[in-house]
Amino acid sequence: MVDEKPNKYEPLPIPTYDEAIGSSSRTPTPLRVNESSEPAEREGLLANDPGGRLPVPTRRAGFRPVGTDDGRDSLENDTFLGQSDERHSTDSERESVQREIEEMEIQEPPQPQSAWGKRISSLSQSLSSINLPFKKLRFPKLDANFCILLSRCFAVLLVMGIVYLLFMSDLFPGINQRMGGQMFDPESVRIYVQKQVDPVRMREKLMKITQNDHLAGTEGDYVLAKYVHDFFQSAGLENVRMEEYDVYLNYPKAGGRKVELLAPDGKVQWSAKIEEDNMYTDPPRQETPVFHGHSKTGDVTGPLIYANYGSKDDYKRLADQGIETKGAIALVRHYGSQKDRALKIKDAELAGFVGCIVYSDPADDGFVQGEVAPNGKFMPEGAAQRGSVGLRSWVIGDILTPGFASIKGAKRVPKENNPGLVNIPSLPLSWGDAKELLKGIQGFGQSSSDNWKGGIPDIGYWSGNSSSPKVHLVNQQDEVDEQRIWNVMAKITGIEQGEKSVIIGNHRDAWVYGASDPGSGTAAMLELVTIFGDLMSRGWRPLRTIEFASWDGGEYNLIGSTEYVENNVEALRKDAYVYLNVDSGVAGQEFRARGSPVFRKSLLRVLDRITDPLQNVTLRELWDRRGRELDGLGASSDYVAFQDIAGTSSLDISFLGPHPYHSAYDNFEYMDNTGDPGFVYHGLLAQAWILLVLEFSDRLILPFDISTYSAALTQWTMDLENWATSKGAATQLGDSAWSTNPLREAVLQFNNDARNFEKWELEWDAVVLGNNGFESTIMGAHRKSHNNRMANFETHLLDLDKDGGLPNRTQFKHILFAPELWDSNIAEYFPAIRDAINEGNWALAKVQVEKAAAIIKRASKKLIGNT
């Protein structure tokens, strides 16, 4: 660009190299032909001269031409300029050039200088005038150009500092925490974890898990607990620990179990084998004896009476037929109209029986249903179903410390007349043993109707009566009031809300080897730990803390999980967002989920992402084809204490199907060859579980489905009203007059509040997405408050008044969820109201309706922030 300033100079002859370096170090270095005149030309300081001569530029403030390159000799420069060697400058020419340059610097119009530059120039002059002992050390001359460069560097550093302070403050919520780990796109994380699930790796884990039997509190259980503990540590999880509780457990004594059919003279006519065949003989492995956990010690004798499934109706039918049951031994089969084995025995106790035998009939679980184990999925003739007979509908956890943790020094209630224990001895048997007992009572009592007949071949099903052959039942056991068990815990701390937790759990103990129950769930948890450990090593962290729990004592009475909840109940009510449980993770191929309605939206989103490779459709499509919905929560796994005591929204997932339940046949070889060849469904289970964890630990807004909860509550209220009518509600008058109007009003309020509450999520989307993903501090605070209110809604449905909880079952605090009083496998909605009606106490039912309505209204108001 041509300099257009008024003070211009005519071009001078181009000086030679010697002239240039002899006159001024600020003379520009000549440039090659067609070479960019950088930096001078880019600064607009040089103009091309058609005559090939370079104009002498005026001096620009802030520009210092670079010095010549000592590596270039005069010949190179002269040749570059197209000049010959003969063209050398004289001394007079040098002096002339020097004068010209000095005149330029004198006559150039002064440029404005900043105050900062003036101060630095003054400082330079002051420093130069100081006489110091080390005068020979010269301070550099500071001019305005150097000062401007210095100030620019300072400005860059200042801006960087401000940006750092902004990002480390809460102006950009979440960013300061994210700087603790690398930024990860949440969708990329979901894709990654799905691809990382490895069925082969899960197979290897299950092989390790099932090497030994591991009944709660035994050596095998402790060894497996240590393995899980070390695995958690090796994966890089945080705060890995083993938590110990001392709880009541029972173990069978050697030679202390007998079932004998007696001859009329009292001699033993036949003895039951009781034990299953050993699954491993080379080398042999120890197998848990066949017995009932939490059963009553006893030695009883009485006539044998067959009572079908052992339900209240079955025992009533015997009474209606005039069959005396007092002092008799009951023989009942699993499943049917009473699925809870403990309540089969409790009902027998209430009917006057002194002992009870429970067996697996082939009509329900055997060759009648399909091929039997080990090549099939049903119970063979010699298989027996172990299990607990603790009354978990009435007391869960350690039955000696109901309502508080069984830690050292805890007060314990006595075993005698304990509401969590049955009061008659019992034993499980195979149908091979039961066949001999049924043969013994043929012709006694009443011939059974079709719905009382099982599938044992070559016998007739008779009820028996007081004249039946007598049976001698012995159940001697060691009862330990304070047997140590071990929960294994670990976590990954969240980076935004580290105090809030997403808890995932699986009980570790098994009746024998437990490949399906609970080994498949344990293998899935270890797979999740492997994948999350890999993510952590890459710098990933979730928004909220993920806690991992390997529970002990689950098979007895959900002991480990319940004691943990009772020991941490206040913290859980405050900070636990959700509990995600897996028990018998893979027992078949049909996906099932049961839990609070808040999970519906997130569950369906997860199922949409997972494809069943054997059926080539998504799990969501299979779910819809089967017409499945979220089932209710009974008391069959470790979610009970979280949902019903802590008020933590809980979900349990699994693949359902027949398998040799609680038998030694449920071992690794069965799973590898028959249960899940290739471990395909183990992989699908792990995918579903880990995606659900990410839904609640790493989405900015919790994906709780409040509108579905509202719809479910409306339906449950209508179902309650219809059920109460069938129980005679219309006949109640006066103080006992029945009405669900308070509940209707509360549910209507919740419907309206739920709609208004969910509108905020649309507003948040509009604001944040409209700002290209930027979330202000205020919006971030509102989002966290929104999440907290969603999660707390479930907690606010607890009855926490003094002496609150279900009447006579005060451990259970939730007004909507609890196990059905007479079948722990059945979920019961509005349990306190239903219990009162079942007892015929309509006045109490009315009180419970009003209490439930008040709690729902209060929870609804807190949901929208009106406390």
Tab-separated table of C-alpha atoms in Angstrom, residues 34-430:
chain	number	residue	atom	x	y	z
A	34	ASN	CA	7.942	-12.093	-5.982
A	35	GLU	CA	8.483	-12.996	-2.323
A	36	SER	CA	5.914	-11.765	0.119
A	37	SER	CA	7.243	-8.703	1.848
A	38	GLU	CA	6.527	-10.132	5.245
A	39	PRO	CA	6.464	-8.670	7.763
A	40	ALA	CA	6.840	-5.185	6.284
A	41	GLU	CA	4.542	-5.544	3.296
A	42	ARG	CA	1.805	-7.267	5.400
A	43	GLU	CA	1.958	-4.254	7.656
A	44	GLY	CA	1.310	-1.989	4.677
A	45	LEU	CA	4.690	-0.347	5.117
A	46	LEU	CA	6.237	-0.995	1.666
A	47	ALA	CA	5.005	-0.082	-1.799
A	48	ASN	CA	6.219	-1.596	-5.043
A	49	ASP	CA	8.154	0.731	-7.283
A	50	PRO	CA	7.764	0.139	-11.012
A	51	GLY	CA	11.375	1.110	-11.475
A	52	GLY	CA	12.513	-1.694	-9.254
A	53	ARG	CA	13.623	0.585	-6.459
A	54	LEU	CA	12.306	0.215	-2.971
A	55	PRO	CA	10.850	3.384	-1.432
A	56	VAL	CA	12.156	4.269	1.973
A	57	PRO	CA	9.152	3.915	4.261
A	58	THR	CA	8.151	6.391	6.865
A	59	ARG	CA	8.498	5.136	10.415
A	60	ARG	CA	5.298	3.700	11.844
A	61	ALA	CA	4.702	3.658	15.542
A	62	GLY	CA	4.974	0.210	16.990
A	63	PHE	CA	6.948	-1.309	14.088
A	64	ARG	CA	10.527	-2.454	14.187
A	65	PRO	CA	11.956	-3.767	10.888
A	66	VAL	CA	13.841	-7.002	11.311
A	67	GLY	CA	17.614	-6.919	11.107
A	68	THR	CA	19.565	-8.394	8.174
A	69	ASP	CA	20.496	-12.043	8.127
A	70	ASP	CA	24.160	-12.503	8.857
A	71	GLY	CA	24.104	-15.696	6.860
A	72	ARG	CA	23.595	-13.838	3.649
A	73	ASP	CA	26.752	-12.355	2.055
A	74	SER	CA	26.850	-9.201	-0.055
A	75	LEU	CA	27.010	-11.157	-3.270
A	76	GLU	CA	23.822	-12.987	-2.466
A	77	ASN	CA	22.061	-9.749	-1.699
A	78	ASP	CA	23.416	-7.946	-4.735
A	79	THR	CA	22.520	-10.764	-7.042
A	80	PHE	CA	19.052	-10.922	-5.498
A	81	LEU	CA	18.574	-7.240	-6.274
A	82	GLY	CA	19.870	-7.703	-9.851
A	83	GLN	CA	22.977	-5.589	-9.290
A	84	SER	CA	26.623	-6.268	-10.183
A	85	ASP	CA	29.658	-6.521	-7.918
A	86	GLU	CA	30.995	-3.242	-9.272
A	87	ARG	CA	28.240	-1.264	-7.697
A	88	HIS	CA	29.795	-0.441	-4.311
A	89	SER	CA	28.975	2.506	-2.156
A	90	THR	CA	31.437	5.221	-1.239
A	91	ASP	CA	31.832	6.741	2.162
A	92	SER	CA	30.032	9.888	1.030
A	93	GLU	CA	27.096	7.857	-0.104
A	94	ARG	CA	26.966	6.185	3.246
A	95	GLU	CA	26.979	9.547	4.979
A	96	SER	CA	24.225	10.750	2.641
A	97	VAL	CA	22.044	7.763	3.451
A	98	GLN	CA	22.692	8.273	7.136
A	99	ARG	CA	21.604	11.903	6.906
A	100	GLU	CA	18.484	10.944	4.980
A	101	ILE	CA	17.468	8.396	7.590
A	102	GLU	CA	18.082	10.828	10.446
A	103	GLU	CA	16.000	13.463	8.662
A	104	MET	CA	13.162	10.961	8.283
A	105	GLU	CA	13.156	10.205	11.971
A	106	ILE	CA	13.286	13.885	12.888
A	107	GLN	CA	10.647	15.097	10.457
A	108	GLU	CA	8.096	12.275	10.914
A	109	PRO	CA	4.960	13.588	12.572
A	110	PRO	CA	4.855	12.550	16.198
A	111	GLN	CA	2.583	9.585	16.969
A	112	PRO	CA	0.373	9.617	20.015
A	113	GLN	CA	1.804	7.614	22.886
A	114	SER	CA	-0.288	5.861	25.492
A	115	ALA	CA	-0.015	6.757	29.142
A	116	TRP	CA	1.309	3.274	29.761
A	117	GLY	CA	4.042	3.840	27.152
A	118	LYS	CA	4.962	7.212	28.652
A	119	ARG	CA	5.291	5.691	32.090
A	120	ILE	CA	7.505	2.900	30.820
A	121	SER	CA	9.706	5.336	28.834
A	122	SER	CA	10.049	7.497	31.915
A	123	LEU	CA	10.897	4.419	33.956
A	124	SER	CA	13.556	3.473	31.412
A	125	GLN	CA	15.136	6.893	31.604
A	126	SER	CA	15.079	6.816	35.382
A	127	LEU	CA	16.728	3.438	35.503
A	128	SER	CA	19.403	4.591	33.051
A	129	SER	CA	20.278	7.563	35.249
A	130	ILE	CA	20.808	5.517	38.424
A	131	ASN	CA	24.430	5.034	39.439
A	132	LEU	CA	24.769	1.557	40.843
A	133	PRO	CA	27.836	-0.440	41.844
A	134	PHE	CA	27.209	-2.754	38.971
A	135	LYS	CA	26.950	0.135	36.479
A	136	LYS	CA	28.462	-1.966	33.757
A	137	LEU	CA	25.257	-4.025	33.719
A	138	ARG	CA	23.038	-2.072	31.378
A	139	PHE	CA	19.278	-2.190	31.678
A	140	PRO	CA	17.518	-2.754	28.414
A	141	LYS	CA	16.033	0.305	26.867
A	142	LEU	CA	12.243	0.112	27.221
A	143	ASP	CA	10.361	1.899	24.489
A	144	ALA	CA	6.640	2.098	23.758
A	145	ASN	CA	6.705	-0.770	21.252
A	146	PHE	CA	8.189	-3.165	23.762
A	147	CYS	CA	5.706	-1.971	26.335
A	148	ILE	CA	2.796	-2.571	23.986
A	149	LEU	CA	4.027	-6.112	23.365
A	150	LEU	CA	4.383	-6.623	27.092
A	151	SER	CA	0.924	-5.235	27.751
A	152	ARG	CA	-0.565	-7.538	25.141
A	153	CYS	CA	1.025	-10.551	26.817
A	154	PHE	CA	-0.306	-9.362	30.129
A	155	ALA	CA	-3.778	-8.917	28.610
A	156	VAL	CA	-3.742	-12.469	27.269
A	157	LEU	CA	-2.776	-13.797	30.674
A	158	LEU	CA	-5.462	-11.664	32.301
A	159	VAL	CA	-8.138	-12.969	29.944
A	160	MET	CA	-7.017	-16.545	30.542
A	161	GLY	CA	-7.208	-15.982	34.272
A	162	ILE	CA	-10.699	-14.519	34.048
A	163	VAL	CA	-11.887	-17.396	31.886
A	164	TYR	CA	-10.415	-19.869	34.363
A	165	LEU	CA	-12.136	-18.153	37.285
A	166	LEU	CA	-15.433	-18.121	35.425
A	167	PHE	CA	-15.273	-21.795	34.623
A	168	MET	CA	-14.192	-22.730	38.120
A	169	SER	CA	-17.052	-20.719	39.589
A	170	ASP	CA	-20.735	-21.660	39.431
A	171	LEU	CA	-21.433	-19.312	36.564
A	172	PHE	CA	-21.232	-22.355	34.306
A	173	PRO	CA	-22.749	-25.019	36.554
A	174	GLY	CA	-21.279	-28.466	36.138
A	175	ILE	CA	-18.296	-27.290	34.112
A	176	ASN	CA	-16.021	-26.945	37.114
A	177	GLN	CA	-16.780	-30.529	38.051
A	178	ARG	CA	-16.341	-31.757	34.508
A	179	MET	CA	-12.843	-30.306	34.542
A	180	GLY	CA	-12.072	-33.030	37.103
A	181	GLY	CA	-12.503	-35.499	34.266
A	182	GLN	CA	-12.695	-35.302	30.529
A	183	MET	CA	-15.835	-34.217	28.734
A	184	PHE	CA	-17.802	-37.112	27.294
A	185	ASP	CA	-20.830	-37.002	25.056
A	186	PRO	CA	-23.543	-38.922	26.974
A	187	GLU	CA	-24.894	-40.600	23.857
A	188	SER	CA	-21.414	-41.751	22.880
A	189	VAL	CA	-21.007	-43.210	26.362
A	190	ARG	CA	-24.249	-45.169	25.974
A	191	ILE	CA	-23.161	-46.558	22.632
A	192	TYR	CA	-19.764	-47.419	24.054
A	193	VAL	CA	-21.009	-49.294	27.110
A	194	GLN	CA	-23.424	-51.361	25.045
A	195	LYS	CA	-20.616	-52.439	22.764
A	196	GLN	CA	-18.360	-53.225	25.706
A	197	VAL	CA	-20.693	-55.803	27.268
A	198	ASP	CA	-18.970	-59.152	26.756
A	199	PRO	CA	-20.941	-62.407	27.294
A	200	VAL	CA	-17.715	-64.408	27.192
A	201	ARG	CA	-16.333	-62.384	30.066
A	202	MET	CA	-19.582	-62.874	31.978
A	203	ARG	CA	-19.348	-66.627	31.461
A	204	GLU	CA	-15.889	-66.602	33.019
A	205	LYS	CA	-17.180	-64.622	35.984
A	206	LEU	CA	-20.079	-67.018	36.563
A	207	MET	CA	-17.706	-69.986	36.469
A	208	LYS	CA	-15.742	-68.350	39.286
A	209	ILE	CA	-18.857	-67.405	41.276
A	210	THR	CA	-20.297	-70.938	41.212
A	211	GLN	CA	-17.152	-72.868	42.119
A	212	ASN	CA	-18.435	-73.509	45.647
A	213	ASP	CA	-21.680	-73.391	47.536
A	214	HIS	CA	-21.973	-70.067	49.356
A	215	LEU	CA	-24.787	-70.001	51.852
A	216	ALA	CA	-24.944	-66.781	53.881
A	217	GLY	CA	-22.489	-66.640	56.755
A	218	THR	CA	-20.463	-69.672	55.648
A	219	GLU	CA	-16.850	-69.983	54.560
A	220	GLY	CA	-17.854	-70.183	50.898
A	221	ASP	CA	-19.829	-66.975	51.301
A	222	TYR	CA	-16.863	-65.163	52.862
A	223	VAL	CA	-14.485	-66.337	50.133
A	224	LEU	CA	-16.855	-65.044	47.476
A	225	ALA	CA	-17.274	-61.762	49.358
A	226	LYS	CA	-13.499	-61.301	49.315
A	227	TYR	CA	-13.414	-62.077	45.602
A	228	VAL	CA	-16.053	-59.419	44.904
A	229	HIS	CA	-14.260	-56.953	47.179
A	230	ASP	CA	-10.945	-57.473	45.389
A	231	PHE	CA	-12.667	-57.256	42.016
A	232	PHE	CA	-14.187	-53.891	42.942
A	233	GLN	CA	-10.769	-52.648	43.998
A	234	SER	CA	-8.987	-53.850	40.877
A	235	ALA	CA	-11.555	-52.067	38.712
A	236	GLY	CA	-10.689	-48.770	40.369
A	237	LEU	CA	-13.927	-48.206	42.290
A	238	GLU	CA	-13.841	-45.867	45.261
A	239	ASN	CA	-14.429	-46.511	48.961
A	240	VAL	CA	-14.451	-50.290	48.524
A	241	ARG	CA	-15.318	-51.936	51.820
A	242	MET	CA	-16.923	-54.908	53.528
A	243	GLU	CA	-19.676	-53.981	55.965
A	244	GLU	CA	-20.420	-56.535	58.660
A	245	TYR	CA	-23.676	-57.267	60.463
A	246	ASP	CA	-24.379	-59.897	63.110
A	247	VAL	CA	-27.741	-61.530	62.447
A	248	TYR	CA	-29.869	-64.527	63.300
A	249	LEU	CA	-29.266	-67.511	60.993
A	250	ASN	CA	-29.885	-71.248	61.265
A	251	TYR	CA	-27.991	-74.202	59.813
A	252	PRO	CA	-28.987	-77.894	59.717
A	253	LYS	CA	-27.184	-80.259	62.018
A	254	ALA	CA	-25.564	-83.327	60.517
A	255	GLY	CA	-28.012	-86.198	60.776
A	256	GLY	CA	-30.606	-83.907	62.288
A	257	ARG	CA	-33.261	-84.098	59.545
A	258	LYS	CA	-35.654	-86.983	59.101
A	259	VAL	CA	-38.927	-87.752	57.381
A	260	GLU	CA	-40.043	-91.274	58.247
A	261	LEU	CA	-43.231	-93.111	57.402
A	262	LEU	CA	-44.164	-95.256	60.381
A	263	ALA	CA	-45.867	-98.624	60.431
A	264	PRO	CA	-48.909	-99.125	62.695
A	265	ASP	CA	-46.587	-100.515	65.350
A	266	GLY	CA	-44.507	-97.352	65.270
A	267	LYS	CA	-41.526	-98.831	63.491
A	268	VAL	CA	-39.938	-96.996	60.592
A	269	GLN	CA	-41.461	-98.318	57.374
A	270	TRP	CA	-39.709	-95.931	55.019
A	271	SER	CA	-37.204	-93.053	55.308
A	272	ALA	CA	-36.900	-90.131	52.940
A	273	LYS	CA	-33.597	-89.598	51.201
A	274	ILE	CA	-33.971	-85.800	51.668
A	275	GLU	CA	-30.589	-84.906	50.120
A	276	GLU	CA	-30.021	-84.395	46.412
A	277	ASP	CA	-27.411	-86.357	44.486
A	278	ASN	CA	-24.007	-84.708	44.546
A	279	MET	CA	-23.537	-82.750	41.339
A	280	TYR	CA	-19.751	-83.086	41.376
A	281	THR	CA	-17.901	-86.279	42.121
A	282	ASP	CA	-14.470	-85.796	40.540
A	283	PRO	CA	-13.444	-84.110	42.679
A	284	PRO	CA	-16.455	-83.919	44.985
A	285	ARG	CA	-17.683	-80.580	46.230
A	286	GLN	CA	-19.520	-79.671	49.373
A	287	GLU	CA	-23.233	-79.002	48.825
A	288	THR	CA	-25.603	-77.222	51.165
A	289	PRO	CA	-27.962	-79.724	52.827
A	290	VAL	CA	-31.651	-79.645	51.940
A	291	PHE	CA	-33.400	-77.553	54.597
A	292	HIS	CA	-35.511	-74.454	55.249
A	293	GLY	CA	-33.864	-71.252	56.367
A	294	HIS	CA	-35.444	-69.714	59.477
A	295	SER	CA	-37.383	-72.918	60.109
A	296	LYS	CA	-38.395	-74.108	63.543
A	297	THR	CA	-36.369	-76.726	65.353
A	298	GLY	CA	-38.584	-79.654	66.286
A	299	ASP	CA	-39.261	-83.370	66.506
A	300	VAL	CA	-42.926	-84.148	65.808
A	301	THR	CA	-45.077	-87.115	64.838
A	302	GLY	CA	-48.607	-87.118	63.444
A	303	PRO	CA	-50.916	-88.479	60.745
A	304	LEU	CA	-50.082	-87.302	57.247
A	305	ILE	CA	-52.629	-85.098	55.473
A	306	TYR	CA	-52.239	-83.820	51.904
A	307	ALA	CA	-53.332	-80.144	51.646
A	308	ASN	CA	-52.754	-79.277	47.987
A	309	TYR	CA	-50.935	-75.863	47.784
A	310	GLY	CA	-51.289	-75.069	51.478
A	311	SER	CA	-53.386	-71.937	51.109
A	312	LYS	CA	-56.011	-70.727	53.577
A	313	ASP	CA	-58.715	-71.936	51.213
A	314	ASP	CA	-57.093	-75.365	50.951
A	315	TYR	CA	-56.989	-75.784	54.710
A	316	LYS	CA	-60.547	-74.532	54.972
A	317	ARG	CA	-61.657	-77.121	52.442
A	318	LEU	CA	-60.195	-79.874	54.602
A	319	ALA	CA	-62.098	-78.533	57.570
A	320	ASP	CA	-65.278	-78.335	55.516
A	321	GLN	CA	-64.825	-82.024	54.621
A	322	GLY	CA	-64.630	-82.877	58.295
A	323	ILE	CA	-60.960	-83.787	58.195
A	324	GLU	CA	-59.271	-83.124	61.519
A	325	THR	CA	-55.951	-81.359	61.043
A	326	LYS	CA	-54.976	-80.686	64.630
A	327	GLY	CA	-51.822	-82.592	65.513
A	328	ALA	CA	-51.244	-83.751	61.920
A	329	ILE	CA	-48.308	-83.339	59.509
A	330	ALA	CA	-49.178	-81.365	56.360
A	331	LEU	CA	-47.857	-82.337	52.923
A	332	VAL	CA	-48.177	-79.442	50.458
A	333	ARG	CA	-46.734	-78.624	47.049
A	334	HIS	CA	-44.966	-75.505	45.846
A	335	TYR	CA	-46.597	-72.702	43.830
A	336	GLY	CA	-50.326	-72.652	43.111
A	337	SER	CA	-52.772	-70.509	45.053
A	338	GLN	CA	-50.196	-69.797	47.795
A	339	LYS	CA	-46.801	-69.057	46.306
A	340	ASP	CA	-45.120	-67.998	49.535
A	341	ARG	CA	-43.604	-71.116	51.133
A	342	ALA	CA	-43.413	-69.455	54.550
A	343	LEU	CA	-47.114	-68.675	54.532
A	344	LYS	CA	-47.931	-72.243	53.505
A	345	ILE	CA	-46.331	-73.270	56.791
A	346	LYS	CA	-47.847	-70.404	58.789
A	347	ASP	CA	-51.321	-71.258	57.493
A	348	ALA	CA	-50.692	-74.910	58.414
A	349	GLU	CA	-49.697	-73.799	61.892
A	350	LEU	CA	-52.905	-71.779	62.222
A	351	ALA	CA	-54.906	-74.784	61.020
A	352	GLY	CA	-53.522	-76.896	63.857
A	353	PHE	CA	-50.797	-78.860	62.078
A	354	VAL	CA	-47.652	-79.624	64.065
A	355	GLY	CA	-45.307	-79.942	61.107
A	356	CYS	CA	-45.195	-79.283	57.363
A	357	ILE	CA	-43.444	-80.857	54.351
A	358	VAL	CA	-43.202	-78.925	51.071
A	359	TYR	CA	-42.317	-80.650	47.786
A	360	SER	CA	-42.038	-79.847	44.067
A	361	ASP	CA	-44.779	-81.650	42.124
A	362	PRO	CA	-43.995	-82.467	38.466
A	363	ALA	CA	-47.345	-80.959	37.470
A	364	ASP	CA	-46.011	-77.565	38.525
A	365	ASP	CA	-42.263	-77.945	38.098
A	366	GLY	CA	-41.179	-81.202	36.498
A	367	PHE	CA	-41.454	-83.506	33.506
A	368	VAL	CA	-45.139	-82.620	32.982
A	369	GLN	CA	-44.012	-79.111	32.085
A	370	GLY	CA	-41.030	-80.093	29.955
A	371	GLU	CA	-37.607	-81.686	29.946
A	372	VAL	CA	-35.935	-81.773	33.337
A	373	ALA	CA	-32.456	-80.704	34.419
A	374	PRO	CA	-29.645	-81.081	33.692
A	375	ASN	CA	-30.645	-81.194	30.023
A	376	GLY	CA	-33.923	-79.359	30.583
A	377	LYS	CA	-35.150	-76.498	32.743
A	378	PHE	CA	-37.508	-78.254	35.161
A	379	MET	CA	-36.933	-80.089	38.429
A	380	PRO	CA	-36.019	-83.766	38.121
A	381	GLU	CA	-37.346	-86.457	40.418
A	382	GLY	CA	-34.545	-86.146	42.963
A	383	ALA	CA	-34.365	-82.343	43.126
A	384	ALA	CA	-35.558	-80.415	46.188
A	385	GLN	CA	-36.263	-76.702	46.484
A	386	ARG	CA	-34.551	-75.146	49.468
A	387	GLY	CA	-35.685	-71.767	50.679
A	388	SER	CA	-36.473	-69.479	53.559
A	389	VAL	CA	-39.628	-69.754	55.629
A	390	GLY	CA	-39.097	-66.401	57.325
A	391	LEU	CA	-42.292	-64.352	57.265
A	392	ARG	CA	-41.021	-61.481	55.148
A	393	SER	CA	-44.527	-60.095	54.690
A	394	TRP	CA	-44.428	-59.312	58.390
A	395	VAL	CA	-40.743	-58.738	59.217
A	396	ILE	CA	-37.831	-58.252	56.845
A	397	GLY	CA	-34.139	-58.281	57.624
A	398	ASP	CA	-32.762	-59.676	60.833
A	399	ILE	CA	-35.813	-60.941	62.707
A	400	LEU	CA	-34.152	-60.140	66.066
A	401	THR	CA	-33.620	-56.432	65.246
A	402	PRO	CA	-36.758	-55.335	63.354
A	403	GLY	CA	-36.652	-51.630	62.535
A	404	PHE	CA	-32.997	-51.033	63.457
A	405	ALA	CA	-29.613	-52.273	62.260
A	406	SER	CA	-28.088	-55.430	63.733
A	407	ILE	CA	-24.769	-53.833	64.561
A	408	LYS	CA	-22.608	-54.566	67.566
A	409	GLY	CA	-24.447	-53.759	70.779
A	410	ALA	CA	-27.878	-53.563	69.154
A	411	LYS	CA	-30.840	-54.572	71.292
A	412	ARG	CA	-32.340	-57.880	70.190
A	413	VAL	CA	-35.824	-59.248	70.641
A	414	PRO	CA	-36.332	-62.933	71.546
A	415	LYS	CA	-36.875	-65.706	69.001
A	416	GLU	CA	-39.838	-67.082	70.909
A	417	ASN	CA	-43.170	-65.889	69.530
A	418	ASN	CA	-41.295	-63.750	67.033
A	419	PRO	CA	-43.624	-62.399	64.311
A	420	GLY	CA	-40.956	-63.099	61.695
A	421	LEU	CA	-40.720	-66.832	62.433
A	422	VAL	CA	-43.033	-69.807	62.013
A	423	ASN	CA	-43.689	-71.999	65.033
A	424	ILE	CA	-43.776	-75.508	63.556
A	425	PRO	CA	-40.886	-77.479	62.002
A	426	SER	CA	-40.721	-77.976	58.249
A	427	LEU	CA	-38.573	-79.553	55.546
A	428	PRO	CA	-38.450	-79.509	51.733
A	429	LEU	CA	-38.539	-82.768	49.740
A	430	SER	CA	-38.197	-83.912	46.160
